[in-house]
Amino acid sequence: MTTAIIDYQSGNLHSAAKSFQRVAAETGAGPILVTSDPEAVARAERIVLPGVGAFADCRAGLLARDGLFDAVARRVRDEGAPFLGICVGMQMLATWGREFQDTPGFDWIGGEVARLSPEDPACKIPHMGWNALEIAAAHPLLDGIATGDHAYFVHSYHFVPDDPATLLARVDHGGPVTAMIAKGNVAGTQFHPEKSQTTGLRLIANFLRWTP
């Protein structure tokens, strides 16, 4: 039951890998593999796509690795492997990213990635630090996670979904900010589970046993 964390030189891979490895060891979920090998991705039971930085740069970095995105798309979209995107890895699920320029996303969950525009001038951008989740819909990835539980964020843009039913959780930062989305076997978190202590470890454990 291998979980592949995609390595395309755009993500906090060390921290993410350690958190997933810790939870996998505690739960018997199987090996965690950090890889950029399309063949390894094709054999993985679950796929995690992290991402840090600008939307267009992350997308270009992923597509620049020969066959890597095609392997991810085939495994997730065609074969139904559970997928978790983290931060910009989640944002790339959108139809469009609006950061600096209009950049097409994967269009796996309809919507756009727009700049945060808090109504309260005291709310700084980037949105950085701990924030309390507001759960919008029940989901297996949120088992044991409740409104008021805290998660860690570092971002200036967020996912605005076309379909409100795909929104699982939000936070308030001078207005509603998307914290988590899901559709079918695909999910994403704007927050960093690997930095979110109890909340993050619980979400990782939920993902490692998720069978959509």
Short mmCIF file of C-alpha atoms in Angstrom, two decimals:
data_model
loop_
_atom_site.label_atom_id
_atom_site.label_comp_id
_atom_site.label_asym_id
_atom_site.label_seq_id
_atom_site.Cartn_x
_atom_site.Cartn_y
_atom_site.Cartn_z
CA MET A 1 0.00 0.00 0.00
CA THR A 2 2.63 2.53 -1.06
CA THR A 3 1.85 6.25 -0.85
CA ALA A 4 3.81 8.35 -3.35
CA ILE A 5 4.70 11.93 -2.42
CA ILE A 6 5.48 13.63 -5.72
CA ASP A 7 8.92 15.24 -5.87
CA TYR A 8 9.10 17.99 -8.47
CA GLN A 9 11.35 20.36 -6.50
CA SER A 10 8.43 22.44 -5.24
CA GLY A 11 7.35 21.52 -1.76
CA ASN A 12 8.33 20.99 1.83
CA LEU A 13 9.15 17.38 1.07
CA HIS A 14 11.27 16.59 4.12
CA SER A 15 8.68 17.77 6.60
CA ALA A 16 5.79 16.20 4.69
CA ALA A 17 7.57 12.88 4.28
CA LYS A 18 8.45 12.70 7.97
CA SER A 19 4.84 13.34 9.00
CA PHE A 20 3.44 10.77 6.58
CA GLN A 21 6.10 8.24 7.58
CA ARG A 22 5.33 8.75 11.26
CA VAL A 23 1.61 8.19 10.77
CA ALA A 24 2.16 5.24 8.43
CA ALA A 25 4.42 3.56 11.00
CA GLU A 26 1.83 4.08 13.74
CA THR A 27 -1.08 2.81 11.66
CA GLY A 28 0.57 0.15 9.51
CA ALA A 29 -0.43 2.02 6.36
CA GLY A 30 2.56 0.90 4.30
CA PRO A 31 5.62 2.62 2.85
CA ILE A 32 5.86 6.32 2.04
CA LEU A 33 7.88 6.99 -1.10
CA VAL A 34 9.15 10.41 -2.18
CA THR A 35 9.53 10.06 -5.93
CA SER A 36 9.65 11.71 -9.34
CA ASP A 37 9.62 8.35 -11.14
CA PRO A 38 6.49 7.91 -13.30
CA GLU A 39 6.74 4.14 -12.99
CA ALA A 40 6.75 4.34 -9.20
CA VAL A 41 3.75 6.67 -9.32
CA ALA A 42 1.93 4.19 -11.56
CA ARG A 43 2.35 1.51 -8.87
CA ALA A 44 1.38 3.68 -5.89
CA GLU A 45 -1.88 3.12 -4.03
CA ARG A 46 -2.19 6.79 -3.00
CA ILE A 47 -0.70 10.02 -4.27
CA VAL A 48 0.22 13.24 -2.45
CA LEU A 49 1.14 16.43 -4.33
CA PRO A 50 2.73 19.16 -2.20
CA GLY A 51 3.55 22.61 -3.49
CA VAL A 52 5.13 25.84 -2.28
CA GLY A 53 5.57 29.02 -4.30
CA ALA A 54 3.79 30.51 -7.28
CA PHE A 55 1.03 28.61 -9.09
CA ALA A 56 2.55 28.92 -12.58
CA ASP A 57 6.03 27.93 -11.40
CA CYS A 58 4.72 24.84 -9.61
CA ARG A 59 2.70 23.77 -12.63
CA ALA A 60 5.66 24.28 -14.96
CA GLY A 61 7.96 22.38 -12.62
CA LEU A 62 5.61 19.41 -12.50
CA LEU A 63 5.07 19.32 -16.27
CA ALA A 64 8.81 19.66 -16.94
CA ARG A 65 9.47 16.18 -15.52
CA ASP A 66 9.00 13.81 -18.41
CA GLY A 67 5.93 11.65 -17.97
CA LEU A 68 5.37 12.55 -14.33
CA PHE A 69 2.10 14.47 -14.59
CA ASP A 70 0.74 11.95 -17.11
CA ALA A 71 1.44 9.16 -14.61
CA VAL A 72 -0.28 11.09 -11.81
CA ALA A 73 -3.30 11.91 -13.99
CA ARG A 74 -3.65 8.34 -15.24
CA ARG A 75 -3.40 6.89 -11.73
CA VAL A 76 -5.82 9.42 -10.20
CA ARG A 77 -8.28 10.30 -12.94
CA ASP A 78 -8.42 7.03 -14.87
CA GLU A 79 -7.78 4.49 -12.11
CA GLY A 80 -9.27 6.25 -9.07
CA ALA A 81 -6.30 6.32 -6.70
CA PRO A 82 -6.88 8.57 -3.65
CA PHE A 83 -5.16 11.94 -4.15
CA LEU A 84 -4.28 14.70 -1.70
CA GLY A 85 -2.97 18.08 -2.81
CA ILE A 86 -1.29 20.33 -0.22
CA CYS A 87 -1.13 24.14 -0.49
CA VAL A 88 -0.24 24.93 -4.13
CA GLY A 89 -0.64 21.20 -4.81
CA MET A 90 -4.29 21.73 -3.91
CA GLN A 91 -4.57 24.98 -5.88
CA MET A 92 -3.43 23.27 -9.09
CA LEU A 93 -6.64 21.20 -9.00
CA ALA A 94 -8.52 24.34 -10.12
CA THR A 95 -9.53 25.32 -13.63
CA TRP A 96 -7.48 28.53 -13.48
CA GLY A 97 -4.82 30.13 -11.34
CA ARG A 98 -4.92 33.95 -11.31
CA GLU A 99 -1.54 34.58 -9.66
CA PHE A 100 0.38 37.19 -11.74
CA GLN A 101 -1.17 35.77 -14.93
CA ASP A 102 -3.95 33.41 -15.99
CA THR A 103 -2.55 29.89 -15.83
CA PRO A 104 -4.59 26.76 -16.58
CA GLY A 105 -4.80 24.24 -13.77
CA PHE A 106 -5.68 20.55 -13.88
CA ASP A 107 -9.44 21.35 -13.86
CA TRP A 108 -10.08 18.32 -11.64
CA ILE A 109 -12.26 20.44 -9.35
CA GLY A 110 -13.88 23.43 -11.06
CA GLY A 111 -12.92 26.85 -9.78
CA GLU A 112 -10.20 29.48 -9.74
CA VAL A 113 -7.34 30.42 -7.45
CA ALA A 114 -7.78 34.08 -6.52
CA ARG A 115 -5.82 36.50 -4.37
CA LEU A 116 -7.00 36.90 -0.80
CA SER A 117 -8.83 40.18 -0.25
CA PRO A 118 -9.62 40.50 3.47
CA GLU A 119 -12.16 43.15 4.40
CA ASP A 120 -10.32 43.87 7.63
CA PRO A 121 -7.09 45.83 6.95
CA ALA A 122 -5.60 44.29 10.10
CA CYS A 123 -5.58 40.92 8.31
CA LYS A 124 -2.23 40.74 6.57
CA ILE A 125 -1.31 39.02 3.32
CA PRO A 126 0.18 36.48 3.17
CA HIS A 127 -2.17 34.73 5.57
CA MET A 128 0.39 33.10 7.81
CA GLY A 129 -0.02 31.13 11.02
CA TRP A 130 -2.68 29.22 12.91
CA ASN A 131 -6.38 29.56 12.19
CA ALA A 132 -9.51 27.78 13.43
CA LEU A 133 -11.27 25.58 10.90
CA GLU A 134 -14.98 25.83 10.20
CA ILE A 135 -16.21 22.50 8.87
CA ALA A 136 -18.64 23.00 5.97
CA ALA A 137 -19.38 19.36 5.12
CA ALA A 138 -18.75 15.93 6.60
CA HIS A 139 -16.09 13.84 4.86
CA PRO A 140 -14.00 10.78 5.76
CA LEU A 141 -10.82 12.91 5.66
CA LEU A 142 -12.30 15.06 8.44
CA ASP A 143 -13.16 12.21 10.82
CA GLY A 144 -12.20 13.36 14.31
CA ILE A 145 -11.63 16.96 13.14
CA ALA A 146 -14.15 19.56 14.28
CA THR A 147 -14.98 23.21 13.87
CA GLY A 148 -12.58 25.12 16.10
CA ASP A 149 -9.63 22.79 15.53
CA HIS A 150 -6.58 24.70 14.34
CA ALA A 151 -4.41 24.29 11.24
CA TYR A 152 -1.34 26.11 9.91
CA PHE A 153 -1.49 28.30 6.79
CA VAL A 154 1.05 30.17 4.64
CA HIS A 155 -0.50 31.60 1.45
CA SER A 156 -1.68 34.68 -0.43
CA TYR A 157 -4.16 32.99 -2.79
CA HIS A 158 -6.99 30.56 -2.19
CA PHE A 159 -9.30 28.22 -4.10
CA VAL A 160 -12.73 29.62 -5.03
CA PRO A 161 -14.76 26.54 -6.08
CA ASP A 162 -17.48 26.67 -8.73
CA ASP A 163 -19.58 24.12 -6.82
CA PRO A 164 -20.10 24.90 -3.11
CA ALA A 165 -20.57 21.16 -2.51
CA THR A 166 -16.83 20.65 -3.08
CA LEU A 167 -15.96 22.93 -0.12
CA LEU A 168 -15.22 20.89 3.02
CA ALA A 169 -13.75 23.53 5.34
CA ARG A 170 -13.01 27.24 5.50
CA VAL A 171 -11.37 29.69 7.86
CA ASP A 172 -11.93 33.36 8.51
CA HIS A 173 -9.21 35.86 7.55
CA GLY A 174 -11.12 39.09 7.07
CA GLY A 175 -13.68 36.99 5.20
CA PRO A 176 -14.12 33.33 4.26
CA VAL A 177 -11.01 31.53 2.99
CA THR A 178 -11.10 28.03 1.52
CA ALA A 179 -9.23 25.56 3.73
CA MET A 180 -10.16 22.21 2.16
CA ILE A 181 -11.90 20.85 -0.93
CA ALA A 182 -12.80 17.41 -2.28
CA LYS A 183 -14.55 15.74 -5.17
CA GLY A 184 -14.65 11.98 -5.63
CA ASN A 185 -11.20 10.51 -5.01
CA VAL A 186 -9.50 13.93 -5.16
CA ALA A 187 -8.99 16.23 -2.15
CA GLY A 188 -6.82 19.16 -1.19
CA THR A 189 -5.89 21.27 1.81
CA GLN A 190 -4.77 24.88 1.72
CA PHE A 191 -3.23 24.38 5.15
CA HIS A 192 -0.14 22.26 5.73
CA PRO A 193 -1.04 19.00 7.52
CA GLU A 194 2.64 18.34 8.18
CA LYS A 195 2.81 21.59 10.20
CA SER A 196 -0.64 21.36 11.81
CA GLN A 197 0.23 19.08 14.73
CA THR A 198 -2.73 17.06 16.05
CA THR A 199 -5.16 18.22 13.35
CA GLY A 200 -2.68 17.52 10.57
CA LEU A 201 -1.65 14.10 11.84
CA ARG A 202 -5.29 13.07 12.12
CA LEU A 203 -5.98 14.20 8.56
CA ILE A 204 -2.95 12.28 7.29
CA ALA A 205 -4.14 9.15 9.11
CA ASN A 206 -7.58 9.58 7.58
CA PHE A 207 -6.06 9.94 4.12
CA LEU A 208 -3.92 6.82 4.51
CA ARG A 209 -7.01 4.72 5.13
CA TRP A 210 -9.39 6.57 2.78
CA THR A 211 -11.11 4.36 0.21
CA PRO A 212 -13.29 6.67 -1.91
#
